[in-house]
Coordinates of C-alpha atoms in Angstrom, one line a residue:
X1 CA -43.2 60.6 6.5
X2 CA -43.9 56.9 8.0
X3 CA -45.7 55.9 10.7
X4 CA -44.0 54.9 14.1
X5 CA -45.5 51.2 15.4
X6 CA -45.1 50.8 19.0
X7 CA -45.0 47.1 20.5
X8 CA -45.9 45.8 24.1
X9 CA -44.4 42.7 24.4
X10 CA -45.7 40.0 26.4
X11 CA -44.7 36.0 26.1
X12 CA -48.2 35.2 25.4
X13 CA -50.0 38.6 23.7
X14 CA -48.4 41.6 22.2
X15 CA -50.1 44.7 21.9
X16 CA -49.7 47.4 19.1
X17 CA -50.1 50.7 18.4
X18 CA -49.4 53.2 15.7
X19 CA -49.0 56.6 14.4
X20 CA -51.1 58.3 11.7
X21 CA -48.9 58.9 8.2
X22 CA -48.2 62.8 10.1
X23 CA -46.8 61.0 13.3
X24 CA -49.0 63.1 15.8
X25 CA -51.7 60.3 17.1
X26 CA -51.0 57.5 18.7
X27 CA -54.2 54.4 18.0
X28 CA -54.5 51.5 18.9
X29 CA -54.1 48.7 16.1
X30 CA -54.4 45.0 17.9
X31 CA -53.1 42.3 19.7
X32 CA -51.8 39.7 18.9
X33 CA -49.5 36.4 19.7
X34 CA -46.4 36.3 20.4
X35 CA -45.0 33.9 18.0
X36 CA -46.6 36.1 15.3
X37 CA -45.0 39.2 16.2
X38 CA -42.5 39.4 13.5
X39 CA -44.2 38.4 10.2
X40 CA -46.5 40.6 11.6
X41 CA -44.3 43.6 12.0
X42 CA -43.0 42.5 8.5
X43 CA -46.3 42.5 6.6
X44 CA -47.1 45.8 8.1
X45 CA -43.8 47.2 7.0
X46 CA -44.4 45.7 3.4
X47 CA -47.9 47.4 3.2
X48 CA -47.7 50.4 5.3
X49 CA -44.1 51.9 5.3
X50 CA -43.0 52.2 8.6
X51 CA -40.5 55.1 9.6
X52 CA -39.9 53.5 13.3
X53 CA -40.7 50.9 15.5
X54 CA -41.1 51.8 19.5
X55 CA -41.1 49.1 21.7
X56 CA -41.5 49.1 25.6
X57 CA -38.6 48.0 28.0
X58 CA -39.9 46.5 31.2
X59 CA -38.9 47.4 34.2
X60 CA -39.5 47.1 37.7
X61 CA -40.1 50.3 40.3
X62 CA -36.4 49.7 41.2
X63 CA -35.2 49.8 37.7
X64 CA -34.7 46.1 37.9
X65 CA -35.4 43.9 35.0
X66 CA -38.7 41.7 35.4
X67 CA -39.1 38.1 33.9
X68 CA -40.1 39.9 30.6
X69 CA -37.3 41.6 30.1
X70 CA -34.9 38.9 28.8
X71 CA -37.5 38.1 26.1
X72 CA -37.9 41.9 25.2
X73 CA -34.2 42.0 24.7
X74 CA -34.2 38.9 22.7
X75 CA -36.6 40.8 20.9
X76 CA -35.0 44.0 20.0
X77 CA -32.0 41.5 18.7
X78 CA -34.1 39.8 16.3
X79 CA -36.2 43.5 14.9
X80 CA -32.2 45.2 14.3
X81 CA -31.3 41.7 12.7
X82 CA -34.3 41.4 10.5
X83 CA -35.3 44.9 10.0
X84 CA -31.7 46.8 9.6
X85 CA -32.9 49.9 8.0
X86 CA -35.7 50.3 10.6
X87 CA -35.0 52.6 13.6
X88 CA -35.9 50.9 16.8
X89 CA -36.6 52.6 19.9
X90 CA -36.9 51.6 23.6
X91 CA -39.0 53.0 26.0
X92 CA -39.5 52.6 29.5
X93 CA -43.1 51.3 30.4
X94 CA -43.1 50.7 34.0
X95 CA -46.3 52.3 34.6
X96 CA -48.3 51.6 31.3
X97 CA -50.8 49.2 32.6
X98 CA -52.1 50.9 35.3
X99 CA -52.1 53.9 33.3
X100 CA -54.0 51.6 30.8
X101 CA -56.5 50.7 33.5
X102 CA -56.9 54.4 34.8
X103 CA -57.2 55.5 30.7
X104 CA -60.3 52.6 30.0
X105 CA -62.0 53.7 33.1
X106 CA -62.1 57.4 32.4
X107 CA -63.1 56.5 28.9
X108 CA -65.9 54.8 30.4
X109 CA -65.3 51.0 29.1
X110 CA -67.4 48.3 31.4
X111 CA -66.2 46.5 33.8
X112 CA -66.1 43.2 31.4
X113 CA -63.9 45.3 29.0
X114 CA -61.4 46.4 31.6
X115 CA -60.8 42.7 32.1
X116 CA -60.0 41.9 29.0
X117 CA -56.0 41.8 28.8
X118 CA -55.8 42.5 24.9
X119 CA -57.5 45.6 25.0
X120 CA -55.4 46.5 28.2
X121 CA -52.2 45.3 25.7
X122 CA -53.3 47.7 23.2
X123 CA -54.2 50.7 25.4
X124 CA -50.3 50.0 27.0
X125 CA -48.6 49.8 23.4
X126 CA -50.9 53.2 22.6
X127 CA -49.5 54.8 25.7
X128 CA -46.1 53.8 25.0
X129 CA -46.2 55.3 21.6
X130 CA -47.7 58.6 22.7
X131 CA -45.2 58.9 25.7
X132 CA -42.7 58.3 22.7
X133 CA -44.1 61.4 20.4
X134 CA -44.4 63.6 23.6
X135 CA -40.8 62.7 24.5
X136 CA -39.2 63.8 20.8

């Protein structure tokens, strides 16, 4: 069984999270620049075979597109074209940033660490992945 990689896409940064090989536990992986995402995923997939990708789909509270939604749709097209044998799942990510902030506060992270957007992106990707795992 391969790992599942989750992507919290932003125009500048991308938060990544990954499961263990048994697909039980979601763990933050890292934050990378959005331009490096495709190369990173391909390299990671060669090194550590993936079973699937999970991509957070940004929506507003009214279930409308956000400023990032069209970029994520384009990303999904590119991923499906470049990695045709890899299942790619979309998951609603409406509340992940807020939940990430709450989780970091509950986890005792300092105010400085909670302001670090790269940390928030990694935790958000982990929440997206955990939500996907629980929905199966």
